[in-house]
Coordinates of C-alpha atoms and ligand atoms in Angstrom, one line a residue:
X1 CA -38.4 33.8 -3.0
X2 CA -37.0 31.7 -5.6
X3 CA -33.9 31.9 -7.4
X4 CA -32.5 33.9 -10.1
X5 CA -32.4 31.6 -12.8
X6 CA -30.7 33.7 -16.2
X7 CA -33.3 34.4 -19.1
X8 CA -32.1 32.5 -21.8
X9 CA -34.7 34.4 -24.4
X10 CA -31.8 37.2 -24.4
X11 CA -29.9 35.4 -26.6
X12 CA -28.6 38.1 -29.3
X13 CA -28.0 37.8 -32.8
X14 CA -24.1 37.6 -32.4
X15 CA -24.5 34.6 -29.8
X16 CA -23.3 31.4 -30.8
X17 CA -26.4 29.1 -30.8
X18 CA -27.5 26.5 -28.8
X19 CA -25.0 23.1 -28.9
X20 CA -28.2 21.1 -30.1
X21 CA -31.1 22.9 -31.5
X22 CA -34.5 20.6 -31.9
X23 CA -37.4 20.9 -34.5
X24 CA -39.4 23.9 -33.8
X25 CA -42.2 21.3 -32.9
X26 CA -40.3 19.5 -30.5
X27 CA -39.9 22.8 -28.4
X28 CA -42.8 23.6 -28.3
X29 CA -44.5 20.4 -27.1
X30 CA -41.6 20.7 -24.5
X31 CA -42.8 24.3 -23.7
X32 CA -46.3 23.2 -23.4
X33 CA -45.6 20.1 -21.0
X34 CA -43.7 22.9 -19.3
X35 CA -46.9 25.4 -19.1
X36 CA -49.2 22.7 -18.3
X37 CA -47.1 22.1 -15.1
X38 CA -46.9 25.6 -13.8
X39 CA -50.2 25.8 -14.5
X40 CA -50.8 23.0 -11.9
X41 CA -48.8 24.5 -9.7
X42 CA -45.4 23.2 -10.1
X43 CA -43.0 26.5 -9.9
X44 CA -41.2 27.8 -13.1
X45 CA -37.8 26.5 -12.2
X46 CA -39.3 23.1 -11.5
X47 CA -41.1 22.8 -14.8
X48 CA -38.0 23.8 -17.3
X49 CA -35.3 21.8 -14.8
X50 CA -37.4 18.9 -15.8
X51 CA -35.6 19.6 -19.6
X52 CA -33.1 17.7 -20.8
X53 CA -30.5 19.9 -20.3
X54 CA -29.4 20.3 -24.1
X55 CA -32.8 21.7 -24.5
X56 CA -33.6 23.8 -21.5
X57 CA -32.1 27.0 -22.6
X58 CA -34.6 27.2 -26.0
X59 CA -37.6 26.0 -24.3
X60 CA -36.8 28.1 -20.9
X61 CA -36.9 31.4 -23.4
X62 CA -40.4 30.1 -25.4
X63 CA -42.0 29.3 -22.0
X64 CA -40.5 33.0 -20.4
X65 CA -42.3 34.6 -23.6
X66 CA -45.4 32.5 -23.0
X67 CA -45.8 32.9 -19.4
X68 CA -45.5 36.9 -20.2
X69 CA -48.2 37.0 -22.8
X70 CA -50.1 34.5 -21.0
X71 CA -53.2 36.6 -20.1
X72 CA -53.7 37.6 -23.7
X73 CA -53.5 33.8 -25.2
X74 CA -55.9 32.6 -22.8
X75 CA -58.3 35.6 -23.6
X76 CA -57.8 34.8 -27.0
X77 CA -58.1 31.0 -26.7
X78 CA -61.9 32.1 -25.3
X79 CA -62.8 33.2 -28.1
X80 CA -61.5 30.2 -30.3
X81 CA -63.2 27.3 -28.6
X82 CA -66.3 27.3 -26.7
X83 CA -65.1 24.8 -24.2
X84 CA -61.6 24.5 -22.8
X85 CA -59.5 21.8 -24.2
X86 CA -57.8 19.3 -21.9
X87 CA -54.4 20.4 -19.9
X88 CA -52.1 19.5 -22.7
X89 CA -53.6 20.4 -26.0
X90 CA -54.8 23.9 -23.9
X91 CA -51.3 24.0 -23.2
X92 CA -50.2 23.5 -26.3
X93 CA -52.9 25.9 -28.0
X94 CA -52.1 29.0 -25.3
X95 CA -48.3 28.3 -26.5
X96 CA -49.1 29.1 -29.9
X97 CA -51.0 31.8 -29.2
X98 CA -48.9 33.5 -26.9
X99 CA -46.0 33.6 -29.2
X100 CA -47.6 34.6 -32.6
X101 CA -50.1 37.2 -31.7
X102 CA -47.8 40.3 -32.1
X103 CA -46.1 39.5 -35.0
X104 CA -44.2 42.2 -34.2
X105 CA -42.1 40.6 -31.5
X106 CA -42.6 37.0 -32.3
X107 CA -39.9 34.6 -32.1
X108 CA -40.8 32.9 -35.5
X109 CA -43.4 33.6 -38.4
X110 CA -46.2 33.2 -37.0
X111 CA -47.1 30.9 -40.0
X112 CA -44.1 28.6 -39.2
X113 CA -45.5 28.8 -35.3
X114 CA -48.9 27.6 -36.4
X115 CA -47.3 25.2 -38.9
X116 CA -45.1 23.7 -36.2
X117 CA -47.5 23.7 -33.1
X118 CA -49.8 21.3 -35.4
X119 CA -47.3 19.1 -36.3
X120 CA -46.3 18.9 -32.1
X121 CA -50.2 18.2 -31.4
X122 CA -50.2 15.6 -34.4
X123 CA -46.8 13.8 -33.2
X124 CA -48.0 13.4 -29.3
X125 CA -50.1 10.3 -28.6
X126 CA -51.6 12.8 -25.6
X127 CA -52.7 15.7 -27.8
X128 CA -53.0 13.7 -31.5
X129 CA -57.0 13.9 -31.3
X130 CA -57.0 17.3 -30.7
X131 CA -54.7 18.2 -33.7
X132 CA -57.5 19.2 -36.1
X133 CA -59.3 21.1 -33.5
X134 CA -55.7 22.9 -33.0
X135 CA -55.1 23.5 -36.5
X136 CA -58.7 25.0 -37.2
X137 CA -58.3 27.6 -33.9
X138 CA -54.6 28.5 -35.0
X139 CA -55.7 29.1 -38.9
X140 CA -58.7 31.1 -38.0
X141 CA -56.1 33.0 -35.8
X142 CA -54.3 34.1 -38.6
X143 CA -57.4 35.0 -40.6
X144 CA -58.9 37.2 -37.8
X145 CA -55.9 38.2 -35.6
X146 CA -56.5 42.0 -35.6
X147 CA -60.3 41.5 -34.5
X148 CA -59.5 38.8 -32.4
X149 CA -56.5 40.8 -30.8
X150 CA -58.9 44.2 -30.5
X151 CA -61.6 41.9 -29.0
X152 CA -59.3 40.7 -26.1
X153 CA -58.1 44.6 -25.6
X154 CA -61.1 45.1 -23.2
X155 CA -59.5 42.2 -20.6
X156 CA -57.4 43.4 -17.9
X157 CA -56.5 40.1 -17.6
X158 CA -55.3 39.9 -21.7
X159 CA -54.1 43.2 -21.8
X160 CA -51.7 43.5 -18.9
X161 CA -51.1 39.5 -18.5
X162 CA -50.9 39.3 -14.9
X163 CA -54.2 38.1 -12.5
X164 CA -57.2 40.6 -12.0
X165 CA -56.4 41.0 -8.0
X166 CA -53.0 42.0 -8.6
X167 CA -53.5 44.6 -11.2
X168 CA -56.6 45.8 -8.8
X169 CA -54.1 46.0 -5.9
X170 CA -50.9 47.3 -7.9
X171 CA -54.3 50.2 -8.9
X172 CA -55.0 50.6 -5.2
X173 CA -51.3 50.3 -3.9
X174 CA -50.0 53.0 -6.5
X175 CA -52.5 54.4 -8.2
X176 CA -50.1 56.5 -10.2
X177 CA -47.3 54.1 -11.6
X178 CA -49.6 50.9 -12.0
X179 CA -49.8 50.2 -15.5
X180 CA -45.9 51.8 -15.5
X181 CA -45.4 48.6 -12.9
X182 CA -47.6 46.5 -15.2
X183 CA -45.4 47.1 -18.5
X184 CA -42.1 47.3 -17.1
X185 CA -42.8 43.5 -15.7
X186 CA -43.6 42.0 -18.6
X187 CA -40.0 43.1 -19.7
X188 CA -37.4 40.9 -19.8
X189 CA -34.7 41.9 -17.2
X190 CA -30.7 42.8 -18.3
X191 CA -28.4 40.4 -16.1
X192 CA -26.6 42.6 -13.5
X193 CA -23.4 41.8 -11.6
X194 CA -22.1 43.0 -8.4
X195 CA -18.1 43.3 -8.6
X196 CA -16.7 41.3 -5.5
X197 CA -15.1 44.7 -3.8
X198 CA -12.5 42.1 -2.2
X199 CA -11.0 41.2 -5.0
X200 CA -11.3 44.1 -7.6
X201 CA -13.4 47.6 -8.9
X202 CA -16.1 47.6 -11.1
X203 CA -13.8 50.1 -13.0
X204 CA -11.4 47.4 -13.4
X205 CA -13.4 44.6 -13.9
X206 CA -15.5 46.4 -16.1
X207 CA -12.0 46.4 -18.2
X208 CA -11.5 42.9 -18.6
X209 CA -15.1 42.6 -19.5
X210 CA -14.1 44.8 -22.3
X211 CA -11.0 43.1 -23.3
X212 CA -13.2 39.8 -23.5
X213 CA -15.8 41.6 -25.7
X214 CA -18.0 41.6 -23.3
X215 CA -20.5 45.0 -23.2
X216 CA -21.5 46.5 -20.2
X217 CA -21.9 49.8 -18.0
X218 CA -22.0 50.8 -14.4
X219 CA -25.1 50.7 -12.3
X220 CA -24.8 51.9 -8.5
X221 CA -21.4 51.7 -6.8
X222 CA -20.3 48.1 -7.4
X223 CA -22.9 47.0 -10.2
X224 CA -22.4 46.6 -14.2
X225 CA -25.5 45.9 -16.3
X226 CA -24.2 43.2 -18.7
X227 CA -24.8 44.7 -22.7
X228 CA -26.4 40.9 -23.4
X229 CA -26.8 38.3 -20.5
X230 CA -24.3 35.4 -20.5
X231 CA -23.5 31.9 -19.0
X232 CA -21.8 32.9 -16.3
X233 CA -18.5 31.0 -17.2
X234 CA -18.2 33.0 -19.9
X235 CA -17.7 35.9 -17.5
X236 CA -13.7 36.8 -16.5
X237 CA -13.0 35.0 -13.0
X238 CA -16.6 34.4 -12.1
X239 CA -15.5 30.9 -10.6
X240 CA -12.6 32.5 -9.0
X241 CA -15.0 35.0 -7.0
X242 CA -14.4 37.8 -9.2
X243 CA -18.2 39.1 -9.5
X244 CA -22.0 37.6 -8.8
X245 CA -24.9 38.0 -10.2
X246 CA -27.5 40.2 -8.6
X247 CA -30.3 43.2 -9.9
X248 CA -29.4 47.0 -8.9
X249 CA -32.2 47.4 -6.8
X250 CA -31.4 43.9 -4.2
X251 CA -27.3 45.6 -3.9
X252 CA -28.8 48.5 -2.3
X253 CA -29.3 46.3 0.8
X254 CA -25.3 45.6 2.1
X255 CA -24.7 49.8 2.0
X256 CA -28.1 50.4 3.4
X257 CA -27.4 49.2 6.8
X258 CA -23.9 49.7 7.2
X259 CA -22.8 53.0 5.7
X260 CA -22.7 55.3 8.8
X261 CA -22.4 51.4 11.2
X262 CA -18.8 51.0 9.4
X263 CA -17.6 54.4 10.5
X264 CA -18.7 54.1 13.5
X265 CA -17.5 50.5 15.0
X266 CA -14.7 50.4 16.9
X267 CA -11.6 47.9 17.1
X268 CA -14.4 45.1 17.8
X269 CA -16.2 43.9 14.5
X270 CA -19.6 44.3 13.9
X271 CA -22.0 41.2 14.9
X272 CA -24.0 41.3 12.1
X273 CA -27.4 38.7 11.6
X274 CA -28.2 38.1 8.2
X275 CA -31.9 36.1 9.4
X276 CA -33.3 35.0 5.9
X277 CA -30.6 34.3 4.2
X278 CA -29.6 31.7 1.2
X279 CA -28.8 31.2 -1.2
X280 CA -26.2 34.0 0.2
X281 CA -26.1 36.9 -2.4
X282 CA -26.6 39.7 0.4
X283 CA -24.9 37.9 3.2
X284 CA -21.7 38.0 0.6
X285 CA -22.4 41.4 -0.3
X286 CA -22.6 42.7 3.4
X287 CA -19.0 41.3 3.3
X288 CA -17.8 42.8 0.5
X289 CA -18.9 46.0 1.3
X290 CA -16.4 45.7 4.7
X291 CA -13.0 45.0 4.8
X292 CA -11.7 41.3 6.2
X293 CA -12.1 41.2 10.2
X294 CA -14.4 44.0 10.0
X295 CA -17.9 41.9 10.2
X296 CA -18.7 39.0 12.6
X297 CA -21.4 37.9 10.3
X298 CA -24.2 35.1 11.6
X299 CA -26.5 33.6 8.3
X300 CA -29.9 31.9 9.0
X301 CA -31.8 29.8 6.8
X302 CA -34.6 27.8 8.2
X303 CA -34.2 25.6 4.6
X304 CA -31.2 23.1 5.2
X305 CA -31.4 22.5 1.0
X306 CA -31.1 26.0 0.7
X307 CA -28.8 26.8 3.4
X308 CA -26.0 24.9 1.3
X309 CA -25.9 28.1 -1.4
X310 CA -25.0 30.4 1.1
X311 CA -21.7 27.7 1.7
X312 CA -21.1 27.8 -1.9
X313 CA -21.7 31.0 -2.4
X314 CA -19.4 32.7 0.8
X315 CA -17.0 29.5 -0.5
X316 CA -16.8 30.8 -4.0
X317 CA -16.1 34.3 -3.3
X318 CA -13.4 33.8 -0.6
X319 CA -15.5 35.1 2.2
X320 CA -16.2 33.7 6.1
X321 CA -19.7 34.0 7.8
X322 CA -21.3 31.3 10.7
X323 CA -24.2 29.4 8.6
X324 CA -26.8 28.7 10.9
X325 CA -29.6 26.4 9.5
X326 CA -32.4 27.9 12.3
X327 CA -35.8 29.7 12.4
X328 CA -35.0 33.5 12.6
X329 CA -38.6 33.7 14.4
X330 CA -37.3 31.4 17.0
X331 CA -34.3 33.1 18.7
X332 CA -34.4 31.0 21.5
X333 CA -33.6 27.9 19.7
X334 CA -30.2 29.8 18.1
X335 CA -28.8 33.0 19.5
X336 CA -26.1 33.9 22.4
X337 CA -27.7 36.0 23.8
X338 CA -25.7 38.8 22.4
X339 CA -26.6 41.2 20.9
X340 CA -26.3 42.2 17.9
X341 CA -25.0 45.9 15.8
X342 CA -26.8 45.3 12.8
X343 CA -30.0 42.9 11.6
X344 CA -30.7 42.1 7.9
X345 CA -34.0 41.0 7.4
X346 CA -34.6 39.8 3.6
X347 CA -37.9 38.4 4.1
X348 CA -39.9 36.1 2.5
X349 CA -42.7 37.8 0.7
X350 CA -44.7 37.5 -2.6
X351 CA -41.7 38.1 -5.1
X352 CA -44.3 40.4 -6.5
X353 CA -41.6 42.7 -7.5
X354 CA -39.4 40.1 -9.3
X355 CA -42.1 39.0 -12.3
X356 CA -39.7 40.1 -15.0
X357 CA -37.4 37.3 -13.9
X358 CA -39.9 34.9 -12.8
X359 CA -43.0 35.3 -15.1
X360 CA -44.4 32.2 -13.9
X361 CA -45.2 33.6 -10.5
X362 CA -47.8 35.8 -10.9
X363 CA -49.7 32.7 -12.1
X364 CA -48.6 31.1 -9.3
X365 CA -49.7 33.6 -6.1
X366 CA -53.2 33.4 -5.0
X367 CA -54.0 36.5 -3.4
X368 CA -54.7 35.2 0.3
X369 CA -50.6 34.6 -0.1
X370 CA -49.7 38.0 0.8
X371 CA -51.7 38.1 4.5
X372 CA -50.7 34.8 5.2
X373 CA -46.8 36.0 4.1
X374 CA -47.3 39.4 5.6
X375 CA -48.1 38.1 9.3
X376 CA -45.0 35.8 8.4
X377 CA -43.1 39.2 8.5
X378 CA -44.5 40.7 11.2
X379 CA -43.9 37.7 13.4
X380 CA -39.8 37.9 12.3
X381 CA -39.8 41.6 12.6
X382 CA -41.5 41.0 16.2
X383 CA -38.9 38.2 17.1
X384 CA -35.8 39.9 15.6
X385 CA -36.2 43.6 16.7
X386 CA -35.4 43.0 20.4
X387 CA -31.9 41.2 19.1
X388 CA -30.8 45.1 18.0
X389 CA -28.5 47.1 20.6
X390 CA -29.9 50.1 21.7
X391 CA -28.3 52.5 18.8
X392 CA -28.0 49.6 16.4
X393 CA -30.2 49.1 13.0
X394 CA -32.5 46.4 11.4
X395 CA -32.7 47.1 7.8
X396 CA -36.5 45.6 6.4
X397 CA -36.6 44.8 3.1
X398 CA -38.8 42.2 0.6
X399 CA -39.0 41.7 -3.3
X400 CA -42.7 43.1 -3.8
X401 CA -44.2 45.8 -4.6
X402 CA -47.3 45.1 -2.2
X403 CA -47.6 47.7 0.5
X404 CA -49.0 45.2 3.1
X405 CA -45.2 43.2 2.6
X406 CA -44.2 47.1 2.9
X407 CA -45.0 50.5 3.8
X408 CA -47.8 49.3 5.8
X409 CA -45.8 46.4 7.6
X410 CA -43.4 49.0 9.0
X411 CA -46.0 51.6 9.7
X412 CA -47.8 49.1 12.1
X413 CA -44.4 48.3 13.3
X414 CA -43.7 51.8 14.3
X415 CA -47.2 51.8 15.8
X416 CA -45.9 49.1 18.6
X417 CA -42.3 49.5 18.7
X418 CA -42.0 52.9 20.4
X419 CA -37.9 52.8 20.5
X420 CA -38.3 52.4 16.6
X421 CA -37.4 55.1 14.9
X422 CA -37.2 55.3 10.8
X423 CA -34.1 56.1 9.2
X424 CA -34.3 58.1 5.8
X425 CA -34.9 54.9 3.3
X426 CA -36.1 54.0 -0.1
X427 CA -39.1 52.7 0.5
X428 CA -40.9 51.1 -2.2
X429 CA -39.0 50.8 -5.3
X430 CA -41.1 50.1 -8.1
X431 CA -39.4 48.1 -11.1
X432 CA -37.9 49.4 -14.1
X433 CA -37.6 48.3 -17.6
X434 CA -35.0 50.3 -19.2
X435 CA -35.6 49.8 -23.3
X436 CA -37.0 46.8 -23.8
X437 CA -40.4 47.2 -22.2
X438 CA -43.6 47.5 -24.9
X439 CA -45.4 50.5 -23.4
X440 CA -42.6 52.1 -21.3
X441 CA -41.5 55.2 -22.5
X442 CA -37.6 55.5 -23.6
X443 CA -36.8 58.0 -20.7
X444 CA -37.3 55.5 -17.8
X445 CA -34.4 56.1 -16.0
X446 CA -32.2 52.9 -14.3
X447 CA -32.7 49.2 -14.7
X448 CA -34.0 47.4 -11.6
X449 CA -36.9 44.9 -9.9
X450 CA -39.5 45.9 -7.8
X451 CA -38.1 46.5 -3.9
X452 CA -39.0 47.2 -0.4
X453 CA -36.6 49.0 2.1
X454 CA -37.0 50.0 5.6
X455 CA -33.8 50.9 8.2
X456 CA -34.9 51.1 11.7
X457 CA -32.7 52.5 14.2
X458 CA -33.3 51.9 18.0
X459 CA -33.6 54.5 20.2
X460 CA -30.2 54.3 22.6
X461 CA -31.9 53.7 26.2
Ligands
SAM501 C1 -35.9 36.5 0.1 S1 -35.1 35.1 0.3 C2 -33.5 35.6 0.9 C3 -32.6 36.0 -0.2 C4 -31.2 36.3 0.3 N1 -31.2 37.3 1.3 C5 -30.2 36.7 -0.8 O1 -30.1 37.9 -1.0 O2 -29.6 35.8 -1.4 C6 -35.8 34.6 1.9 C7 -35.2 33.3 2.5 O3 -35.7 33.2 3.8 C8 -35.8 31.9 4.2 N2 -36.7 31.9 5.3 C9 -38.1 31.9 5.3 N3 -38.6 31.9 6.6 C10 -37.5 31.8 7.4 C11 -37.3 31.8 8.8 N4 -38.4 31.8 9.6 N5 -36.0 31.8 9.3 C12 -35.0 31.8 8.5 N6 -35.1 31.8 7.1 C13 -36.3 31.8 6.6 C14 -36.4 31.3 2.9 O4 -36.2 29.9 2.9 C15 -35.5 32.0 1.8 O5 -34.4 31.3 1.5

């Protein structure tokens, strides 16, 4: 799964701007370089780190709005030209598009877009001779936009902007909510903290937030929804451990498995395996969630690179867990022999239910990914289950919406794992979109992504 990167495209009207804000043209030839990398198949955190930093922030929000509206530009670019440009002036061509054909929720004028996205084509040596060819597709845009718009209206693939086999599987996985799933993804996503129980309340924290004029409200038991997202420094205490940043749906994992373990466990602590674990966020919430000395906490990451985050993050927060860098579907190469009260398995999966945050990774997926990543599972579900105590719990979750990374994984599980049993769980949790979300209506209740949870229990012997 990747990370969490903050979407810079909520910057509100009352934020201060950008330290150094380029010619319109300049971002978006930057945006377009960015798209024509995804495109290749570079990841979306890849492409905009490649920024220079002053710049990242306004091209990272273009090339979110772009990848989001990406179906629809490409449909429309169809239409405009007979034969597909080369990567960069396509690139650059799709940018435009994708940003002025709802005038209604473009970032500029759509004139100034066109205006500016010729002038980036004129001023690159690698798109130059395809400026006039630009110019002529982008002007007969704005002559014909409604018909061109209503033309591209009977494409899946232009009207929900995400891949035809994932909108025919989101149809067959939940044939009810699908275009629900479709719209609420193409939202961008509210930036939501979980208050570091350790060191304060969400009441309380929710306070200073307040006092530094900083809008918010409470989601779950430890979670605010941030009014407008921020840097995080700009966020009371956030280097001192006061708070992280995580979506309502992924702090549903720490209480999951241990309400009813806490209670329970005796004067030992809990030994607790968190098997797919950077860059840390549940591993530090699982601790949270106990008090110190409660949890004998073990992380795995098979990633050393990655396995560092969980360091910084348990480091930041003031919390103490044994960071393993090991494969979790290995257990002979790492564990004790002990075993253990409670298993977290995060695994890795398609991030299907994460596209607001990452709208690069729908382009991204093929669909053979999600059998190759769903025997991935079933081989670490196969490899972990026997590390549970007779009476202790594996909670199963993954960021997708798929059922074959979910409700089917664990049905086949139950199928072969006799001393399973199912504990009441959420099961698929589709993602939400509050407000901001063109075609969800206002009454959506919550503000989440797309989650999976299962909580096994084994049968005591
Ligand atoms: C969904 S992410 C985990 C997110 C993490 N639980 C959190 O909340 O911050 C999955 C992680 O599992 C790691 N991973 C994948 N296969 C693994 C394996 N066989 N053993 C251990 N870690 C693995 C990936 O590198 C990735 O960091």
């Amino acid at each position: 799964m990747p990370e969490l990167p903050s979407d810079p495209s909520r910057r509100g009207p009352g934020d201060s701007p950008p330290l150094q804000q380029p010619p319109l043209w300049r971002q978006l030839q930057l945006t377009a370089t960015a798209l024509a990398s995804i495109r290749a198949g570079t990841s979306g955190s890849v492409a905009f780190e490649a920024v220079e930093p002053a710049l990242r922030p306004g091209v990272q929000s273009l090339g979110f709005q772009v990848l989001r509206w990406l179906g629809r530009a490409e449909a429309l670019r169809r239409h405009l030209a007979k034969r597909t440009p080369p990567p960069l002036p396509d690139a650059l061509l799709c940018t435009a598009l994708a940003l002025a054909w709802d005038a209604a929720h473009a970032p500029y004028e759509t004139f100034t877009l066109v205006d500016q996205a010729v002038e980036a084509a004129k001023r690159n040596p690698a798109t130059r001779a395809q400026a006039s060819f630009i110019n002529a597709c982008l002007r007969r845009f704005l002559r014909e936009r409604d018909e061109l718009v209503a033309a591209t209206d009977t494409e899946p693939v232009a009207q929900w902007n995400h891949p035809r086999w994932w909108i025919e599987r989101l149809r067959r996985d939940h044939p009810r909510d699908w275009q629900r799933v479709l719209a609420a993804d193409n939202a961008q996503a509210p930036m939501t903290l979980r208050v570091n129980a350790r060191r304060t309340t969400a009441a309380s924290y929710l306070t200073e937030l307040e006092a530094a004029g900083l809008g918010a409200t409470r989601v779950g038991a430890s979670g605010l929804q941030l009014a407008r997202a921020r840097p995080v420094q700009q966020l009371p205490g956030f280097a001192d451990g006061a708070c992280s940043v995580q979506d309502a749906a992924a702090q549903m994992a720490a209480p999951l498995l241990l309400d009813g373990l806490l209670q329970d466990a005796a004067q030992q602590p809990l030994r607790v395996l968190d098997a797919c674990a950077a860059p840390g966020g549940k591993t530090a919430h699982l601790l949270e969630t106990a008090k110190p000395g409660a949890l004998d906490v073990t992380a795995l990451e098979v990633d050393a690179t990655r396995s560092r985050r969980i360091d910084e993050t348990l480091e930041r927060l003031g919390l103490q867990a044994k960071v393993l860098v090991a494969d979790a579907s290995r257990p002979d190469q790492w564990w004790d022999g002990m075993p253990f009260d409670a298993i977290l398995l995060d695994a890795p999966c398609t991030a299907s239910g994460i596209v607001r945050r990452h709208p690069d990774v729908r382009w991204l997926r093929r669909e053979s990914d999600t059998a190759q990543l769903a025997a991935q599972q079933a081989a670490l579900l196969a490899a972990l289950w026997p590390l549970v105590r007779p009476g202790g719990r594996l909670l199963y979750c993954t960021c997708s919406v798929f059922r074959e990374e979910g409700s089917q994984q664990i049905d086949a599980f139950l199928v072969h794992n006799t001393n399973a049993r199912l504990l009441p769980s959420p099961g698929h949790l589709l993602p939400q979109s509050g407000s901001n979300a063109r075609g969800v209506p206002d009454n959506a209740s919550g503000d989440h992504d797309g989650f999976f949870y299962a909580l096994l229990e084994k049968r005591p012997r």
